Amino acid sequence: KNEVEQSPQNLTAQEGEFITINCSYSVGISALHWLQQHPGGGIVSLFMLSSGKKKHGRLIATINIQEKHSSLHITASHPRDSAVYICAVRFDRDDKIIFGKGTRLHILP
Amino acid sequence: KAGVTQTPRYLIKTRGQQVTLSCSPISGHRSVSWYQQTPGQGLQFLFEYFSETQRNKGNFPGRFSGRQFSNSRSEMNVSTLELGDSALYLCASSLRSTSGRSYEQYFGPGTRLTVT
C-alpha cells in the first residue's frame, strides 16, 4: 500500500532555531517533493529529490532511499518561515502521487 | 515567464450542478496535474495529463473528469456536485518527460469551489 507519514503535525519554535520535519514512505519511489503552503492557499515547490541532498538558502532537504525517509531542515528559522510544509511522493509501482498530512510550522519572533 | 493560471478563482454551485475548471500551464510545460485539497483529507491527486493523454488517475469517482488540449491547457469537470466536493482545486504544471521522469511542479493559485 502506498503510504506517506509526516511528523510532527504541528511545530512551534523560537526565531533562530534549527527546524527538522520528517517524511517516511512505504515502498519504492521515483521522486519526493517538499512543498510549502502559506495561509491563503498558494503552494510553492521547495525541492524535488530522488537521491542525496539539496540546499537552497536556509533550506536543506535530504533523502535516504534505503530507509525510505526524507527530512526538510530550516536553519536560522524566521517568522516568515511559518507555513504548512507538505511532503509528496510519486510511487514507482503505480506512478501515483500521495501527500503527507502536512506539518504546520509556527516560528515565534 | 507567466506562472500557472487557474480560472475561476472562486465558484459557488448548488448540489446536482456541474462545474468546469480551467488551468493554463507555464509556457513549454506539457504536463498538467490536478489536485483536491480539503481540511479533512488534505491534498489528494486527481489526475495527470501529458500531451493530451491522461497518464494517471487518482481514486476519485467517475464524476470527476478532465482533458488536455493541444496547447497544453487543461480543464477538469465535476458532474452532479455533492456537498463533499467543496474544496480547493489546484493544478500544477511541469516539464515531465515522455519516459516518465519527474520534474519540479509549479502550482497555480487554485479554484475554491463551494457547493451549497
mmCIF file of C-alpha atoms in Angstrom:
data_model
loop_
_atom_site.group_PDB
_atom_site.id
_atom_site.type_symbol
_atom_site.label_atom_id
_atom_site.label_comp_id
_atom_site.label_asym_id
_atom_site.label_seq_id
_atom_site.Cartn_x
_atom_site.Cartn_y
_atom_site.Cartn_z
ATOM 1 C CA LYS A 1 0.000 0.000 0.000
ATOM 2 C CA ASN A 2 1.276 3.488 -0.819
ATOM 3 C CA GLU A 3 1.618 5.437 2.398
ATOM 4 C CA VAL A 4 3.283 8.672 3.428
ATOM 5 C CA GLU A 5 3.771 9.636 7.062
ATOM 6 C CA GLN A 6 4.860 13.100 8.078
ATOM 7 C CA SER A 7 5.975 14.315 11.500
ATOM 8 C CA PRO A 8 5.477 16.335 13.530
ATOM 9 C CA GLN A 9 1.945 17.505 12.713
ATOM 10 C CA ASN A 10 2.498 20.823 14.457
ATOM 11 C CA LEU A 11 5.679 22.579 15.451
ATOM 12 C CA THR A 12 6.190 25.864 17.289
ATOM 13 C CA ALA A 13 9.712 27.208 17.685
ATOM 14 C CA GLN A 14 11.555 30.406 18.503
ATOM 15 C CA GLU A 15 13.147 32.504 15.806
ATOM 16 C CA GLY A 16 16.663 31.269 15.075
ATOM 17 C CA GLU A 17 16.051 27.642 15.967
ATOM 18 C CA PHE A 18 17.024 24.753 13.701
ATOM 19 C CA ILE A 19 13.900 23.015 12.386
ATOM 20 C CA THR A 20 13.537 19.429 11.169
ATOM 21 C CA ILE A 21 10.442 17.975 9.513
ATOM 22 C CA ASN A 22 10.346 14.281 8.642
ATOM 23 C CA CYS A 23 8.670 12.229 5.938
ATOM 24 C CA SER A 24 8.574 8.430 5.701
ATOM 25 C CA TYR A 25 7.086 6.365 2.919
ATOM 26 C CA SER A 26 6.197 2.739 2.488
ATOM 27 C CA VAL A 27 7.554 1.469 -0.849
ATOM 28 C CA GLY A 28 9.828 2.467 -3.711
ATOM 29 C CA ILE A 29 9.512 5.932 -5.184
ATOM 30 C CA SER A 30 10.657 7.792 -8.260
ATOM 31 C CA ALA A 31 10.565 11.248 -6.676
ATOM 32 C CA LEU A 32 9.806 13.065 -3.428
ATOM 33 C CA HIS A 33 8.703 16.694 -3.291
ATOM 34 C CA TRP A 34 8.722 19.146 -0.419
ATOM 35 C CA LEU A 35 6.051 21.832 -0.731
ATOM 36 C CA GLN A 36 5.315 24.989 1.240
ATOM 37 C CA GLN A 37 1.806 26.355 1.653
ATOM 38 C CA HIS A 38 1.147 29.749 3.206
ATOM 39 C CA PRO A 39 -2.236 30.832 4.618
ATOM 40 C CA GLY A 40 -4.454 31.687 1.666
ATOM 41 C CA GLY A 41 -3.578 28.511 -0.180
ATOM 42 C CA GLY A 42 -0.659 29.192 -2.527
ATOM 43 C CA ILE A 43 1.692 26.227 -2.840
ATOM 44 C CA VAL A 44 5.353 26.556 -3.714
ATOM 45 C CA SER A 45 7.564 23.621 -4.599
ATOM 46 C CA LEU A 46 10.706 23.808 -2.462
ATOM 47 C CA PHE A 47 12.595 20.700 -3.561
ATOM 48 C CA MET A 48 12.276 17.630 -5.720
ATOM 49 C CA LEU A 49 14.546 14.745 -4.670
ATOM 50 C CA SER A 50 15.275 11.279 -5.926
ATOM 51 C CA SER A 51 18.548 10.843 -4.023
ATOM 52 C CA GLY A 52 21.044 12.648 -1.811
ATOM 53 C CA LYS A 53 20.715 16.179 -0.580
ATOM 54 C CA LYS A 54 19.708 19.601 -1.910
ATOM 55 C CA LYS A 55 20.207 23.049 -0.426
ATOM 56 C CA HIS A 56 18.551 26.342 -1.211
ATOM 57 C CA GLY A 57 19.361 29.255 1.056
ATOM 58 C CA ARG A 58 18.446 28.259 4.615
ATOM 59 C CA LEU A 59 16.548 25.176 3.477
ATOM 60 C CA ILE A 60 18.117 21.733 3.192
ATOM 61 C CA ALA A 61 16.370 18.547 2.051
ATOM 62 C CA THR A 62 17.798 15.061 2.353
ATOM 63 C CA ILE A 63 16.557 11.654 1.322
ATOM 64 C CA ASN A 64 17.685 8.164 2.340
ATOM 65 C CA ILE A 65 16.349 5.722 -0.247
ATOM 66 C CA GLN A 66 17.272 2.604 1.741
ATOM 67 C CA GLU A 67 15.492 3.839 4.864
ATOM 68 C CA LYS A 68 12.591 5.338 2.855
ATOM 69 C CA HIS A 69 12.900 8.602 4.723
ATOM 70 C CA SER A 70 13.368 12.269 3.912
ATOM 71 C CA SER A 71 13.962 15.315 6.085
ATOM 72 C CA LEU A 72 13.481 19.014 5.500
ATOM 73 C CA HIS A 73 15.690 21.268 7.609
ATOM 74 C CA ILE A 74 15.402 25.011 8.127
ATOM 75 C CA THR A 75 18.429 26.742 9.588
ATOM 76 C CA ALA A 76 18.155 30.071 11.457
ATOM 77 C CA SER A 77 14.354 29.945 11.302
ATOM 78 C CA HIS A 78 12.425 33.183 10.837
ATOM 79 C CA PRO A 79 8.761 34.108 11.395
ATOM 80 C CA ARG A 80 8.301 34.285 7.614
ATOM 81 C CA ASP A 81 9.025 30.524 7.504
ATOM 82 C CA SER A 82 5.684 29.987 9.271
ATOM 83 C CA ALA A 83 3.639 27.862 6.877
ATOM 84 C CA VAL A 84 2.459 24.311 6.266
ATOM 85 C CA TYR A 85 5.146 22.046 4.840
ATOM 86 C CA ILE A 86 3.950 19.071 2.826
ATOM 87 C CA CYS A 87 5.803 16.006 1.613
ATOM 88 C CA ALA A 88 4.578 14.464 -1.652
ATOM 89 C CA VAL A 89 5.774 11.155 -3.048
ATOM 90 C CA ARG A 90 5.445 9.643 -6.531
ATOM 91 C CA PHE A 91 5.439 5.868 -6.142
ATOM 92 C CA ASP A 92 7.328 3.651 -8.582
ATOM 93 C CA ARG A 93 4.852 0.827 -8.922
ATOM 94 C CA ASP A 94 1.773 2.780 -9.986
ATOM 95 C CA ASP A 95 3.139 6.299 -10.605
ATOM 96 C CA LYS A 96 0.550 7.723 -8.199
ATOM 97 C CA ILE A 97 1.288 10.780 -6.061
ATOM 98 C CA ILE A 98 0.450 10.613 -2.357
ATOM 99 C CA PHE A 99 0.720 13.568 0.009
ATOM 100 C CA GLY A 100 1.611 13.658 3.668
ATOM 101 C CA LYS A 101 -0.834 15.369 6.035
ATOM 102 C CA GLY A 102 1.491 18.335 6.372
ATOM 103 C CA THR A 103 3.424 19.962 9.216
ATOM 104 C CA ARG A 104 2.120 23.280 10.483
ATOM 105 C CA LEU A 105 5.162 25.341 11.469
ATOM 106 C CA HIS A 106 4.898 28.470 13.586
ATOM 107 C CA ILE A 107 8.045 30.493 14.267
ATOM 108 C CA LEU A 108 7.739 32.965 17.131
ATOM 109 C CA PRO A 109 9.665 36.254 16.952
ATOM 110 C CA LYS B 1 7.615 33.846 -17.670
ATOM 111 C CA ALA B 2 3.969 33.799 -16.586
ATOM 112 C CA GLY B 3 3.043 31.303 -13.903
ATOM 113 C CA VAL B 4 0.271 28.736 -13.845
ATOM 114 C CA THR B 5 -3.136 30.383 -14.038
ATOM 115 C CA GLN B 6 -6.460 28.953 -12.948
ATOM 116 C CA THR B 7 -9.929 30.240 -13.644
ATOM 117 C CA PRO B 8 -12.201 30.976 -11.996
ATOM 118 C CA ARG B 9 -10.620 31.646 -8.613
ATOM 119 C CA TYR B 10 -13.850 31.279 -6.682
ATOM 120 C CA LEU B 11 -17.049 29.474 -7.544
ATOM 121 C CA ILE B 12 -20.305 28.743 -5.753
ATOM 122 C CA LYS B 13 -22.505 25.984 -7.116
ATOM 123 C CA THR B 14 -25.582 24.087 -5.994
ATOM 124 C CA ARG B 15 -25.768 20.338 -5.362
ATOM 125 C CA GLY B 16 -26.502 18.436 -8.545
ATOM 126 C CA GLN B 17 -24.981 21.031 -10.856
ATOM 127 C CA GLN B 18 -21.808 20.523 -12.822
ATOM 128 C CA VAL B 19 -18.679 22.669 -12.943
ATOM 129 C CA THR B 20 -15.707 23.136 -15.254
ATOM 130 C CA LEU B 21 -12.398 24.499 -14.007
ATOM 131 C CA SER B 22 -9.589 25.676 -16.253
ATOM 132 C CA CYS B 23 -5.811 25.592 -15.927
ATOM 133 C CA SER B 24 -3.217 27.221 -18.178
ATOM 134 C CA PRO B 25 0.277 25.830 -17.599
ATOM 135 C CA ILE B 26 3.588 27.623 -17.820
ATOM 136 C CA SER B 27 4.629 28.046 -21.430
ATOM 137 C CA GLY B 28 6.543 24.978 -22.598
ATOM 138 C CA HIS B 29 5.175 22.684 -19.891
ATOM 139 C CA ARG B 30 3.324 19.705 -21.335
ATOM 140 C CA SER B 31 2.288 18.013 -18.112
ATOM 141 C CA VAL B 32 -0.659 19.193 -16.021
ATOM 142 C CA SER B 33 -1.794 17.576 -12.780
ATOM 143 C CA TRP B 34 -4.925 18.291 -10.773
ATOM 144 C CA TYR B 35 -5.313 18.031 -7.009
ATOM 145 C CA GLN B 36 -8.115 18.425 -4.499
ATOM 146 C CA GLN B 37 -7.452 19.911 -1.066
ATOM 147 C CA THR B 38 -9.930 19.674 1.806
ATOM 148 C CA PRO B 39 -9.456 20.254 5.547
ATOM 149 C CA GLY B 40 -10.351 16.635 6.287
ATOM 150 C CA GLN B 41 -8.451 14.728 3.591
ATOM 151 C CA GLY B 42 -5.643 17.149 2.833
ATOM 152 C CA LEU B 43 -4.196 17.124 -0.654
ATOM 153 C CA GLN B 44 -5.267 14.314 -2.970
ATOM 154 C CA PHE B 45 -4.202 13.569 -6.512
ATOM 155 C CA LEU B 46 -6.975 13.696 -9.099
ATOM 156 C CA PHE B 47 -5.313 13.113 -12.474
ATOM 157 C CA GLU B 48 -2.325 13.899 -14.629
ATOM 158 C CA TYR B 49 -2.226 14.759 -18.318
ATOM 159 C CA PHE B 50 0.694 14.774 -20.682
ATOM 160 C CA SER B 51 0.431 15.682 -24.348
ATOM 161 C CA GLU B 52 -3.375 15.445 -24.317
ATOM 162 C CA THR B 53 -3.349 11.942 -22.767
ATOM 163 C CA GLN B 54 -4.366 11.050 -19.249
ATOM 164 C CA ARG B 55 -1.276 9.456 -17.758
ATOM 165 C CA ASN B 56 -2.568 8.683 -14.312
ATOM 166 C CA LYS B 57 -5.706 8.929 -12.225
ATOM 167 C CA GLY B 58 -6.328 9.072 -8.500
ATOM 168 C CA ASN B 59 -9.078 7.334 -6.565
ATOM 169 C CA PHE B 60 -11.987 9.596 -7.350
ATOM 170 C CA PRO B 61 -15.414 8.666 -8.736
ATOM 171 C CA GLY B 62 -16.220 8.953 -12.415
ATOM 172 C CA ARG B 63 -17.987 12.280 -11.773
ATOM 173 C CA PHE B 64 -14.526 13.796 -11.869
ATOM 174 C CA SER B 65 -13.076 14.020 -15.350
ATOM 175 C CA GLY B 66 -10.572 16.089 -17.214
ATOM 176 C CA ARG B 67 -8.954 16.739 -20.524
ATOM 177 C CA GLN B 68 -5.964 18.477 -22.008
ATOM 178 C CA PHE B 69 -5.878 20.445 -25.222
ATOM 179 C CA SER B 70 -3.171 20.642 -27.866
ATOM 180 C CA ASN B 71 -1.883 23.904 -26.342
ATOM 181 C CA SER B 72 -1.453 22.045 -23.007
ATOM 182 C CA ARG B 73 -4.276 23.935 -21.325
ATOM 183 C CA SER B 74 -6.381 21.632 -19.206
ATOM 184 C CA GLU B 75 -9.893 21.535 -17.862
ATOM 185 C CA MET B 76 -11.445 19.423 -15.171
ATOM 186 C CA ASN B 77 -15.144 18.766 -14.843
ATOM 187 C CA VAL B 78 -17.185 17.625 -11.888
ATOM 188 C CA SER B 79 -20.716 16.499 -12.626
ATOM 189 C CA THR B 80 -23.607 16.048 -10.211
ATOM 190 C CA LEU B 81 -21.916 18.081 -7.499
ATOM 191 C CA GLU B 82 -22.109 16.921 -3.899
ATOM 192 C CA LEU B 83 -21.539 18.950 -0.734
ATOM 193 C CA GLY B 84 -18.321 16.996 -0.158
ATOM 194 C CA ASP B 85 -16.881 18.328 -3.398
ATOM 195 C CA SER B 86 -16.373 21.697 -1.726
ATOM 196 C CA ALA B 87 -12.616 22.121 -1.822
ATOM 197 C CA LEU B 88 -9.658 23.999 -3.187
ATOM 198 C CA TYR B 89 -8.777 22.562 -6.599
ATOM 199 C CA LEU B 90 -5.172 23.064 -7.581
ATOM 200 C CA CYS B 91 -3.424 22.402 -10.814
ATOM 201 C CA ALA B 92 0.310 22.143 -11.342
ATOM 202 C CA SER B 93 2.396 22.060 -14.479
ATOM 203 C CA SER B 94 5.800 20.522 -15.109
ATOM 204 C CA LEU B 95 8.207 19.504 -17.831
ATOM 205 C CA ARG B 96 7.613 15.792 -17.178
ATOM 206 C CA SER B 97 9.123 13.759 -19.984
ATOM 207 C CA THR B 98 7.635 11.023 -22.147
ATOM 208 C CA SER B 99 9.828 8.480 -20.342
ATOM 209 C CA GLY B 100 8.066 9.350 -17.109
ATOM 210 C CA ARG B 101 10.921 11.176 -15.421
ATOM 211 C CA SER B 102 9.577 13.636 -12.875
ATOM 212 C CA TYR B 103 10.352 17.317 -12.887
ATOM 213 C CA GLU B 104 9.546 20.075 -10.419
ATOM 214 C CA GLN B 105 5.888 21.040 -10.289
ATOM 215 C CA TYR B 106 4.660 24.628 -10.391
ATOM 216 C CA PHE B 107 1.312 25.196 -8.732
ATOM 217 C CA GLY B 108 -1.456 27.570 -9.690
ATOM 218 C CA PRO B 109 -3.340 29.644 -7.086
ATOM 219 C CA GLY B 110 -6.272 27.242 -7.063
ATOM 220 C CA THR B 111 -10.021 27.469 -7.568
ATOM 221 C CA ARG B 112 -12.064 27.480 -4.388
ATOM 222 C CA LEU B 113 -15.311 25.640 -5.059
ATOM 223 C CA THR B 114 -18.186 25.859 -2.614
ATOM 224 C CA VAL B 115 -21.157 23.542 -3.111
ATOM 225 C CA THR B 116 -24.350 24.536 -1.304
#
